């Protein structure tokens, strides 16, 4: 299957959306969204990742793989992908969809422990679909700091949010922070935030 086909098969997208909604109904606060990221948002997130890099690309909370598919379509080699997913059902689906990727069943909010021994080198990028705004601020900061510690200097931590403000506090952080425009074609509308430590 071509990279583009991963994004375009409407019957598969409906199937993945159904699985996503079923999981959301079981645990709405852990999921954060009632549907996978739309293709416009997924492509926007993937655009911040260098497809020509050689290091790992970590994705947190890939769910059914909407953003993962966008990363592959963007040119990221699936063998570089390290997908951290809490739901065992989604892990099984991700293994079917992206057999070359490394699928890690674990808690992204305990990132150092979850990825111990999984990375041969610092990551080139981290892309997060986690619902950060459902967690207390100290947990969000801990996640960001652990993530930046696993990445190369200057590597992007790419996070989307439905909120209009940054999901982690940025005043005095010493980070380079770049917000995207509001992505109105996503349901609900979202914004991408990119955090970098140089």
mmCIF file with all atom_site columns, C-alpha atoms in Angstrom:
data_model
loop_
_atom_site.group_PDB
_atom_site.id
_atom_site.type_symbol
_atom_site.label_atom_id
_atom_site.label_alt_id
_atom_site.label_comp_id
_atom_site.label_asym_id
_atom_site.label_entity_id
_atom_site.label_seq_id
_atom_site.pdbx_PDB_ins_code
_atom_site.Cartn_x
_atom_site.Cartn_y
_atom_site.Cartn_z
_atom_site.occupancy
_atom_site.B_iso_or_equiv
_atom_site.pdbx_formal_charge
_atom_site.auth_seq_id
_atom_site.auth_comp_id
_atom_site.auth_asym_id
_atom_site.auth_atom_id
_atom_site.pdbx_PDB_model_num
ATOM 1   C CA . UNK A 1 1   ? 0.000   0.000  0.000  1.00 0.00 ? 1   UNK A CA 1
ATOM 2   C CA . UNK A 1 2   ? 1.319   3.449  -0.871 1.00 0.00 ? 2   UNK A CA 1
ATOM 3   C CA . UNK A 1 3   ? 1.899   6.124  1.743  1.00 0.00 ? 3   UNK A CA 1
ATOM 4   C CA . UNK A 1 4   ? -0.920  8.215  0.295  1.00 0.00 ? 4   UNK A CA 1
ATOM 5   C CA . UNK A 1 5   ? -3.317  5.255  0.359  1.00 0.00 ? 5   UNK A CA 1
ATOM 6   C CA . UNK A 1 6   ? -2.819  4.989  4.118  1.00 0.00 ? 6   UNK A CA 1
ATOM 7   C CA . UNK A 1 7   ? -4.543  8.371  4.431  1.00 0.00 ? 7   UNK A CA 1
ATOM 8   C CA . UNK A 1 8   ? -7.158  8.102  1.687  1.00 0.00 ? 8   UNK A CA 1
ATOM 9   C CA . UNK A 1 9   ? -9.095  4.843  2.182  1.00 0.00 ? 9   UNK A CA 1
ATOM 10  C CA . UNK A 1 10  ? -12.455 6.170  3.435  1.00 0.00 ? 10  UNK A CA 1
ATOM 11  C CA . UNK A 1 11  ? -13.828 2.788  4.543  1.00 0.00 ? 11  UNK A CA 1
ATOM 12  C CA . UNK A 1 12  ? -10.758 2.203  6.707  1.00 0.00 ? 12  UNK A CA 1
ATOM 13  C CA . UNK A 1 13  ? -10.998 5.723  8.156  1.00 0.00 ? 13  UNK A CA 1
ATOM 14  C CA . UNK A 1 14  ? -14.613 5.044  9.170  1.00 0.00 ? 14  UNK A CA 1
ATOM 15  C CA . UNK A 1 15  ? -13.521 1.784  10.807 1.00 0.00 ? 15  UNK A CA 1
ATOM 16  C CA . UNK A 1 16  ? -10.726 3.534  12.732 1.00 0.00 ? 16  UNK A CA 1
ATOM 17  C CA . UNK A 1 17  ? -13.067 6.374  13.748 1.00 0.00 ? 17  UNK A CA 1
ATOM 18  C CA . UNK A 1 18  ? -15.500 3.791  15.141 1.00 0.00 ? 18  UNK A CA 1
ATOM 19  C CA . UNK A 1 19  ? -12.771 2.118  17.196 1.00 0.00 ? 19  UNK A CA 1
ATOM 20  C CA . UNK A 1 20  ? -11.604 5.504  18.447 1.00 0.00 ? 20  UNK A CA 1
ATOM 21  C CA . UNK A 1 21  ? -15.127 6.515  19.532 1.00 0.00 ? 21  UNK A CA 1
ATOM 22  C CA . UNK A 1 22  ? -15.612 3.186  21.318 1.00 0.00 ? 22  UNK A CA 1
ATOM 23  C CA . UNK A 1 23  ? -12.409 3.754  23.299 1.00 0.00 ? 23  UNK A CA 1
ATOM 24  C CA . UNK A 1 24  ? -13.397 7.345  24.057 1.00 0.00 ? 24  UNK A CA 1
ATOM 25  C CA . UNK A 1 25  ? -16.725 6.197  25.505 1.00 0.00 ? 25  UNK A CA 1
ATOM 26  C CA . UNK A 1 26  ? -14.831 3.866  27.849 1.00 0.00 ? 26  UNK A CA 1
ATOM 27  C CA . UNK A 1 27  ? -12.461 6.567  29.111 1.00 0.00 ? 27  UNK A CA 1
ATOM 28  C CA . UNK A 1 28  ? -13.116 10.118 27.818 1.00 0.00 ? 28  UNK A CA 1
ATOM 29  C CA . UNK A 1 29  ? -10.537 11.874 30.015 1.00 0.00 ? 29  UNK A CA 1
ATOM 30  C CA . UNK A 1 30  ? -7.695  9.606  28.904 1.00 0.00 ? 30  UNK A CA 1
ATOM 31  C CA . UNK A 1 31  ? -8.650  9.930  25.235 1.00 0.00 ? 31  UNK A CA 1
ATOM 32  C CA . UNK A 1 32  ? -9.367  13.661 25.250 1.00 0.00 ? 32  UNK A CA 1
ATOM 33  C CA . UNK A 1 33  ? -10.995 13.680 21.784 1.00 0.00 ? 33  UNK A CA 1
ATOM 34  C CA . UNK A 1 34  ? -14.058 11.938 20.373 1.00 0.00 ? 34  UNK A CA 1
ATOM 35  C CA . UNK A 1 35  ? -12.461 11.377 16.944 1.00 0.00 ? 35  UNK A CA 1
ATOM 36  C CA . UNK A 1 36  ? -8.955  10.921 15.560 1.00 0.00 ? 36  UNK A CA 1
ATOM 37  C CA . UNK A 1 37  ? -7.076  13.975 14.357 1.00 0.00 ? 37  UNK A CA 1
ATOM 38  C CA . UNK A 1 38  ? -8.347  15.149 10.996 1.00 0.00 ? 38  UNK A CA 1
ATOM 39  C CA . UNK A 1 39  ? -6.080  14.908 7.939  1.00 0.00 ? 39  UNK A CA 1
ATOM 40  C CA . UNK A 1 40  ? -5.322  18.654 7.832  1.00 0.00 ? 40  UNK A CA 1
ATOM 41  C CA . UNK A 1 41  ? -4.202  18.700 11.471 1.00 0.00 ? 41  UNK A CA 1
ATOM 42  C CA . UNK A 1 42  ? -2.276  15.435 11.055 1.00 0.00 ? 42  UNK A CA 1
ATOM 43  C CA . UNK A 1 43  ? -0.409  16.775 8.019  1.00 0.00 ? 43  UNK A CA 1
ATOM 44  C CA . UNK A 1 44  ? 0.365   20.018 9.852  1.00 0.00 ? 44  UNK A CA 1
ATOM 45  C CA . UNK A 1 45  ? 1.884   18.119 12.761 1.00 0.00 ? 45  UNK A CA 1
ATOM 46  C CA . UNK A 1 46  ? 3.898   15.876 10.467 1.00 0.00 ? 46  UNK A CA 1
ATOM 47  C CA . UNK A 1 47  ? 5.270   18.911 8.610  1.00 0.00 ? 47  UNK A CA 1
ATOM 48  C CA . UNK A 1 48  ? 7.448   19.815 11.611 1.00 0.00 ? 48  UNK A CA 1
ATOM 49  C CA . UNK A 1 49  ? 9.353   16.504 11.408 1.00 0.00 ? 49  UNK A CA 1
ATOM 50  C CA . UNK A 1 50  ? 12.405  16.176 9.142  1.00 0.00 ? 50  UNK A CA 1
ATOM 51  C CA . UNK A 1 51  ? 11.736  13.157 6.895  1.00 0.00 ? 51  UNK A CA 1
ATOM 52  C CA . UNK A 1 52  ? 15.436  12.933 6.011  1.00 0.00 ? 52  UNK A CA 1
ATOM 53  C CA . UNK A 1 53  ? 16.633  12.453 9.582  1.00 0.00 ? 53  UNK A CA 1
ATOM 54  C CA . UNK A 1 54  ? 17.987  9.143  10.795 1.00 0.00 ? 54  UNK A CA 1
ATOM 55  C CA . UNK A 1 55  ? 17.088  9.232  14.497 1.00 0.00 ? 55  UNK A CA 1
ATOM 56  C CA . UNK A 1 56  ? 13.911  7.993  16.146 1.00 0.00 ? 56  UNK A CA 1
ATOM 57  C CA . UNK A 1 57  ? 10.625  9.856  15.892 1.00 0.00 ? 57  UNK A CA 1
ATOM 58  C CA . UNK A 1 58  ? 8.524   9.308  18.999 1.00 0.00 ? 58  UNK A CA 1
ATOM 59  C CA . UNK A 1 59  ? 4.760   9.593  18.882 1.00 0.00 ? 59  UNK A CA 1
ATOM 60  C CA . UNK A 1 60  ? 2.747   9.750  22.089 1.00 0.00 ? 60  UNK A CA 1
ATOM 61  C CA . UNK A 1 61  ? -0.867  8.608  22.065 1.00 0.00 ? 61  UNK A CA 1
ATOM 62  C CA . UNK A 1 62  ? -1.083  7.565  18.407 1.00 0.00 ? 62  UNK A CA 1
ATOM 63  C CA . UNK A 1 63  ? -4.521  5.982  18.905 1.00 0.00 ? 63  UNK A CA 1
ATOM 64  C CA . UNK A 1 64  ? -5.666  4.556  15.582 1.00 0.00 ? 64  UNK A CA 1
ATOM 65  C CA . UNK A 1 65  ? -2.695  6.061  13.727 1.00 0.00 ? 65  UNK A CA 1
ATOM 66  C CA . UNK A 1 66  ? -4.060  9.203  12.037 1.00 0.00 ? 66  UNK A CA 1
ATOM 67  C CA . UNK A 1 67  ? -0.937  11.260 12.763 1.00 0.00 ? 67  UNK A CA 1
ATOM 68  C CA . UNK A 1 68  ? 1.286   8.211  12.270 1.00 0.00 ? 68  UNK A CA 1
ATOM 69  C CA . UNK A 1 69  ? -0.080  7.815  8.745  1.00 0.00 ? 69  UNK A CA 1
ATOM 70  C CA . UNK A 1 70  ? 0.596   11.504 8.074  1.00 0.00 ? 70  UNK A CA 1
ATOM 71  C CA . UNK A 1 71  ? 4.204   11.072 9.242  1.00 0.00 ? 71  UNK A CA 1
ATOM 72  C CA . UNK A 1 72  ? 4.673   8.148  6.854  1.00 0.00 ? 72  UNK A CA 1
ATOM 73  C CA . UNK A 1 73  ? 3.026   10.079 4.003  1.00 0.00 ? 73  UNK A CA 1
ATOM 74  C CA . UNK A 1 74  ? 5.372   12.998 4.822  1.00 0.00 ? 74  UNK A CA 1
ATOM 75  C CA . UNK A 1 75  ? 8.302   10.682 4.122  1.00 0.00 ? 75  UNK A CA 1
ATOM 76  C CA . UNK A 1 76  ? 9.296   9.504  7.600  1.00 0.00 ? 76  UNK A CA 1
ATOM 77  C CA . UNK A 1 77  ? 10.622  5.937  7.401  1.00 0.00 ? 77  UNK A CA 1
ATOM 78  C CA . UNK A 1 78  ? 8.255   3.776  9.509  1.00 0.00 ? 78  UNK A CA 1
ATOM 79  C CA . UNK A 1 79  ? 11.299  2.022  10.985 1.00 0.00 ? 79  UNK A CA 1
ATOM 80  C CA . UNK A 1 80  ? 12.161  5.296  12.748 1.00 0.00 ? 80  UNK A CA 1
ATOM 81  C CA . UNK A 1 81  ? 8.784   5.468  14.493 1.00 0.00 ? 81  UNK A CA 1
ATOM 82  C CA . UNK A 1 82  ? 8.474   4.665  18.196 1.00 0.00 ? 82  UNK A CA 1
ATOM 83  C CA . UNK A 1 83  ? 4.766   4.704  19.048 1.00 0.00 ? 83  UNK A CA 1
ATOM 84  C CA . UNK A 1 84  ? 3.833   4.904  22.747 1.00 0.00 ? 84  UNK A CA 1
ATOM 85  C CA . UNK A 1 85  ? 0.222   3.853  23.286 1.00 0.00 ? 85  UNK A CA 1
ATOM 86  C CA . UNK A 1 86  ? -1.642  3.064  26.510 1.00 0.00 ? 86  UNK A CA 1
ATOM 87  C CA . UNK A 1 87  ? -4.525  1.098  24.955 1.00 0.00 ? 87  UNK A CA 1
ATOM 88  C CA . UNK A 1 88  ? -3.704  -2.513 24.143 1.00 0.00 ? 88  UNK A CA 1
ATOM 89  C CA . UNK A 1 89  ? -6.475  -2.537 21.512 1.00 0.00 ? 89  UNK A CA 1
ATOM 90  C CA . UNK A 1 90  ? -4.855  0.403  19.731 1.00 0.00 ? 90  UNK A CA 1
ATOM 91  C CA . UNK A 1 91  ? -1.417  -1.255 20.040 1.00 0.00 ? 91  UNK A CA 1
ATOM 92  C CA . UNK A 1 92  ? -2.762  -4.274 18.148 1.00 0.00 ? 92  UNK A CA 1
ATOM 93  C CA . UNK A 1 93  ? -4.241  -2.023 15.459 1.00 0.00 ? 93  UNK A CA 1
ATOM 94  C CA . UNK A 1 94  ? -0.990  -0.043 15.140 1.00 0.00 ? 94  UNK A CA 1
ATOM 95  C CA . UNK A 1 95  ? 1.010   -3.263 14.711 1.00 0.00 ? 95  UNK A CA 1
ATOM 96  C CA . UNK A 1 96  ? -1.296  -4.213 11.828 1.00 0.00 ? 96  UNK A CA 1
ATOM 97  C CA . UNK A 1 97  ? -1.108  -0.784 10.182 1.00 0.00 ? 97  UNK A CA 1
ATOM 98  C CA . UNK A 1 98  ? 2.594   -0.044 10.780 1.00 0.00 ? 98  UNK A CA 1
ATOM 99  C CA . UNK A 1 99  ? 4.443   -3.356 11.125 1.00 0.00 ? 99  UNK A CA 1
ATOM 100 C CA . UNK A 1 100 ? 7.875   -1.740 10.707 1.00 0.00 ? 100 UNK A CA 1
ATOM 101 C CA . UNK A 1 101 ? 7.334   0.701  13.589 1.00 0.00 ? 101 UNK A CA 1
ATOM 102 C CA . UNK A 1 102 ? 8.256   0.015  17.214 1.00 0.00 ? 102 UNK A CA 1
ATOM 103 C CA . UNK A 1 103 ? 5.034   -0.166 19.223 1.00 0.00 ? 103 UNK A CA 1
ATOM 104 C CA . UNK A 1 104 ? 5.434   0.400  22.967 1.00 0.00 ? 104 UNK A CA 1
ATOM 105 C CA . UNK A 1 105 ? 2.517   -0.420 25.234 1.00 0.00 ? 105 UNK A CA 1
ATOM 106 C CA . UNK A 1 106 ? 2.949   1.943  28.154 1.00 0.00 ? 106 UNK A CA 1
ATOM 107 C CA . UNK A 1 107 ? 2.206   5.193  29.921 1.00 0.00 ? 107 UNK A CA 1
ATOM 108 C CA . UNK A 1 108 ? 3.447   8.292  28.089 1.00 0.00 ? 108 UNK A CA 1
ATOM 109 C CA . UNK A 1 109 ? 3.141   10.304 31.305 1.00 0.00 ? 109 UNK A CA 1
ATOM 110 C CA . UNK A 1 110 ? 5.939   8.113  32.731 1.00 0.00 ? 110 UNK A CA 1
ATOM 111 C CA . UNK A 1 111 ? 8.021   8.542  29.599 1.00 0.00 ? 111 UNK A CA 1
ATOM 112 C CA . UNK A 1 112 ? 11.499  7.844  30.965 1.00 0.00 ? 112 UNK A CA 1
ATOM 113 C CA . UNK A 1 113 ? 10.371  4.569  32.486 1.00 0.00 ? 113 UNK A CA 1
ATOM 114 C CA . UNK A 1 114 ? 8.278   3.583  29.467 1.00 0.00 ? 114 UNK A CA 1
ATOM 115 C CA . UNK A 1 115 ? 11.103  4.157  26.967 1.00 0.00 ? 115 UNK A CA 1
ATOM 116 C CA . UNK A 1 116 ? 14.013  2.791  29.027 1.00 0.00 ? 116 UNK A CA 1
ATOM 117 C CA . UNK A 1 117 ? 16.139  0.695  26.665 1.00 0.00 ? 117 UNK A CA 1
ATOM 118 C CA . UNK A 1 118 ? 13.957  1.525  23.640 1.00 0.00 ? 118 UNK A CA 1
ATOM 119 C CA . UNK A 1 119 ? 16.007  4.323  22.064 1.00 0.00 ? 119 UNK A CA 1
ATOM 120 C CA . UNK A 1 120 ? 19.429  3.637  20.528 1.00 0.00 ? 120 UNK A CA 1
ATOM 121 C CA . UNK A 1 121 ? 20.038  7.392  20.177 1.00 0.00 ? 121 UNK A CA 1
ATOM 122 C CA . UNK A 1 122 ? 18.325  10.682 21.055 1.00 0.00 ? 122 UNK A CA 1
ATOM 123 C CA . UNK A 1 123 ? 15.142  11.321 19.101 1.00 0.00 ? 123 UNK A CA 1
ATOM 124 C CA . UNK A 1 124 ? 14.911  13.679 16.121 1.00 0.00 ? 124 UNK A CA 1
ATOM 125 C CA . UNK A 1 125 ? 11.359  14.691 17.053 1.00 0.00 ? 125 UNK A CA 1
ATOM 126 C CA . UNK A 1 126 ? 8.454   13.914 19.322 1.00 0.00 ? 126 UNK A CA 1
ATOM 127 C CA . UNK A 1 127 ? 4.850   14.259 18.194 1.00 0.00 ? 127 UNK A CA 1
ATOM 128 C CA . UNK A 1 128 ? 2.104   14.158 20.806 1.00 0.00 ? 128 UNK A CA 1
ATOM 129 C CA . UNK A 1 129 ? -1.602  13.574 20.480 1.00 0.00 ? 129 UNK A CA 1
ATOM 130 C CA . UNK A 1 130 ? -2.061  13.382 24.243 1.00 0.00 ? 130 UNK A CA 1
ATOM 131 C CA . UNK A 1 131 ? -4.895  15.393 25.827 1.00 0.00 ? 131 UNK A CA 1
ATOM 132 C CA . UNK A 1 132 ? -2.543  17.489 27.959 1.00 0.00 ? 132 UNK A CA 1
ATOM 133 C CA . UNK A 1 133 ? -5.206  19.948 29.098 1.00 0.00 ? 133 UNK A CA 1
ATOM 134 C CA . UNK A 1 134 ? -6.985  17.153 30.997 1.00 0.00 ? 134 UNK A CA 1
ATOM 135 C CA . UNK A 1 135 ? -3.910  16.755 33.242 1.00 0.00 ? 135 UNK A CA 1
ATOM 136 C CA . UNK A 1 136 ? -2.665  19.010 36.065 1.00 0.00 ? 136 UNK A CA 1
ATOM 137 C CA . UNK A 1 137 ? 0.022   21.507 35.090 1.00 0.00 ? 137 UNK A CA 1
ATOM 138 C CA . UNK A 1 138 ? 2.866   19.766 37.018 1.00 0.00 ? 138 UNK A CA 1
ATOM 139 C CA . UNK A 1 139 ? 2.227   16.541 35.077 1.00 0.00 ? 139 UNK A CA 1
ATOM 140 C CA . UNK A 1 140 ? 2.286   18.427 31.777 1.00 0.00 ? 140 UNK A CA 1
ATOM 141 C CA . UNK A 1 141 ? 5.585   20.077 32.687 1.00 0.00 ? 141 UNK A CA 1
ATOM 142 C CA . UNK A 1 142 ? 7.097   16.765 33.789 1.00 0.00 ? 142 UNK A CA 1
ATOM 143 C CA . UNK A 1 143 ? 6.133   15.167 30.474 1.00 0.00 ? 143 UNK A CA 1
ATOM 144 C CA . UNK A 1 144 ? 7.605   18.028 28.438 1.00 0.00 ? 144 UNK A CA 1
ATOM 145 C CA . UNK A 1 145 ? 10.872  17.986 30.394 1.00 0.00 ? 145 UNK A CA 1
ATOM 146 C CA . UNK A 1 146 ? 11.225  14.209 30.164 1.00 0.00 ? 146 UNK A CA 1
ATOM 147 C CA . UNK A 1 147 ? 10.502  14.351 26.433 1.00 0.00 ? 147 UNK A CA 1
ATOM 148 C CA . UNK A 1 148 ? 13.043  17.101 25.777 1.00 0.00 ? 148 UNK A CA 1
ATOM 149 C CA . UNK A 1 149 ? 15.601  15.072 27.716 1.00 0.00 ? 149 UNK A CA 1
ATOM 150 C CA . UNK A 1 150 ? 15.151  12.180 25.261 1.00 0.00 ? 150 UNK A CA 1
ATOM 151 C CA . UNK A 1 151 ? 15.667  14.354 22.177 1.00 0.00 ? 151 UNK A CA 1
ATOM 152 C CA . UNK A 1 152 ? 18.548  16.000 20.349 1.00 0.00 ? 152 UNK A CA 1
ATOM 153 C CA . UNK A 1 153 ? 19.129  19.711 21.080 1.00 0.00 ? 153 UNK A CA 1
ATOM 154 C CA . UNK A 1 154 ? 16.755  21.742 18.930 1.00 0.00 ? 154 UNK A CA 1
ATOM 155 C CA . UNK A 1 155 ? 14.520  18.749 18.154 1.00 0.00 ? 155 UNK A CA 1
ATOM 156 C CA . UNK A 1 156 ? 10.822  19.678 18.056 1.00 0.00 ? 156 UNK A CA 1
ATOM 157 C CA . UNK A 1 157 ? 8.237   18.564 20.594 1.00 0.00 ? 157 UNK A CA 1
ATOM 158 C CA . UNK A 1 158 ? 5.039   18.871 18.526 1.00 0.00 ? 158 UNK A CA 1
ATOM 159 C CA . UNK A 1 159 ? 1.759   19.037 20.436 1.00 0.00 ? 159 UNK A CA 1
ATOM 160 C CA . UNK A 1 160 ? -1.745  19.941 19.370 1.00 0.00 ? 160 UNK A CA 1
ATOM 161 C CA . UNK A 1 161 ? -4.479  21.346 21.546 1.00 0.00 ? 161 UNK A CA 1
ATOM 162 C CA . UNK A 1 162 ? -8.069  22.476 21.140 1.00 0.00 ? 162 UNK A CA 1
ATOM 163 C CA . UNK A 1 163 ? -7.346  25.280 23.596 1.00 0.00 ? 163 UNK A CA 1
ATOM 164 C CA . UNK A 1 164 ? -6.337  28.720 22.324 1.00 0.00 ? 164 UNK A CA 1
ATOM 165 C CA . UNK A 1 165 ? -3.405  28.857 24.764 1.00 0.00 ? 165 UNK A CA 1
ATOM 166 C CA . UNK A 1 166 ? -0.268  26.786 25.142 1.00 0.00 ? 166 UNK A CA 1
ATOM 167 C CA . UNK A 1 167 ? -0.965  23.487 26.945 1.00 0.00 ? 167 UNK A CA 1
ATOM 168 C CA . UNK A 1 168 ? 2.212   23.998 29.002 1.00 0.00 ? 168 UNK A CA 1
ATOM 169 C CA . UNK A 1 169 ? 3.359   27.265 30.589 1.00 0.00 ? 169 UNK A CA 1
ATOM 170 C CA . UNK A 1 170 ? 5.978   29.004 28.483 1.00 0.00 ? 170 UNK A CA 1
ATOM 171 C CA . UNK A 1 171 ? 6.830   32.141 30.472 1.00 0.00 ? 171 UNK A CA 1
ATOM 172 C CA . UNK A 1 172 ? 10.393  31.837 31.713 1.00 0.00 ? 172 UNK A CA 1
ATOM 173 C CA . UNK A 1 173 ? 10.774  28.347 30.224 1.00 0.00 ? 173 UNK A CA 1
ATOM 174 C CA . UNK A 1 174 ? 13.813  29.242 28.116 1.00 0.00 ? 174 UNK A CA 1
ATOM 175 C CA . UNK A 1 175 ? 12.265  27.299 25.247 1.00 0.00 ? 175 UNK A CA 1
ATOM 176 C CA . UNK A 1 176 ? 11.674  28.383 21.671 1.00 0.00 ? 176 UNK A CA 1
ATOM 177 C CA . UNK A 1 177 ? 7.903   28.121 21.257 1.00 0.00 ? 177 UNK A CA 1
ATOM 178 C CA . UNK A 1 178 ? 6.138   28.302 17.891 1.00 0.00 ? 178 UNK A CA 1
ATOM 179 C CA . UNK A 1 179 ? 2.328   28.145 17.626 1.00 0.00 ? 179 UNK A CA 1
ATOM 180 C CA . UNK A 1 180 ? 0.604   27.401 14.338 1.00 0.00 ? 180 UNK A CA 1
ATOM 181 C CA . UNK A 1 181 ? -2.388  29.229 12.982 1.00 0.00 ? 181 UNK A CA 1
ATOM 182 C CA . UNK A 1 182 ? -5.779  27.954 14.185 1.00 0.00 ? 182 UNK A CA 1
ATOM 183 C CA . UNK A 1 183 ? -6.702  24.915 12.105 1.00 0.00 ? 183 UNK A CA 1
ATOM 184 C CA . UNK A 1 184 ? -10.378 25.523 11.495 1.00 0.00 ? 184 UNK A CA 1
ATOM 185 C CA . UNK A 1 185 ? -10.822 22.503 9.215  1.00 0.00 ? 185 UNK A CA 1
ATOM 186 C CA . UNK A 1 186 ? -10.241 20.159 12.135 1.00 0.00 ? 186 UNK A CA 1
ATOM 187 C CA . UNK A 1 187 ? -13.227 19.147 14.271 1.00 0.00 ? 187 UNK A CA 1
ATOM 188 C CA . UNK A 1 188 ? -13.002 20.690 16.787 1.00 0.00 ? 188 UNK A CA 1
ATOM 189 C CA . UNK A 1 189 ? -10.610 23.431 15.607 1.00 0.00 ? 189 UNK A CA 1
ATOM 190 C CA . UNK A 1 190 ? -7.090  22.971 16.918 1.00 0.00 ? 190 UNK A CA 1
ATOM 191 C CA . UNK A 1 191 ? -3.678  24.609 17.080 1.00 0.00 ? 191 UNK A CA 1
ATOM 192 C CA . UNK A 1 192 ? -0.213  23.039 16.940 1.00 0.00 ? 192 UNK A CA 1
ATOM 193 C CA . UNK A 1 193 ? 2.485   24.130 19.407 1.00 0.00 ? 193 UNK A CA 1
ATOM 194 C CA . UNK A 1 194 ? 6.162   23.347 18.833 1.00 0.00 ? 194 UNK A CA 1
ATOM 195 C CA . UNK A 1 195 ? 8.626   23.489 21.746 1.00 0.00 ? 195 UNK A CA 1
ATOM 196 C CA . UNK A 1 196 ? 12.398  23.350 21.296 1.00 0.00 ? 196 UNK A CA 1
ATOM 197 C CA . UNK A 1 197 ? 15.361  23.474 23.665 1.00 0.00 ? 197 UNK A CA 1
ATOM 198 C CA . UNK A 1 198 ? 18.642  24.549 22.068 1.00 0.00 ? 198 UNK A CA 1
#
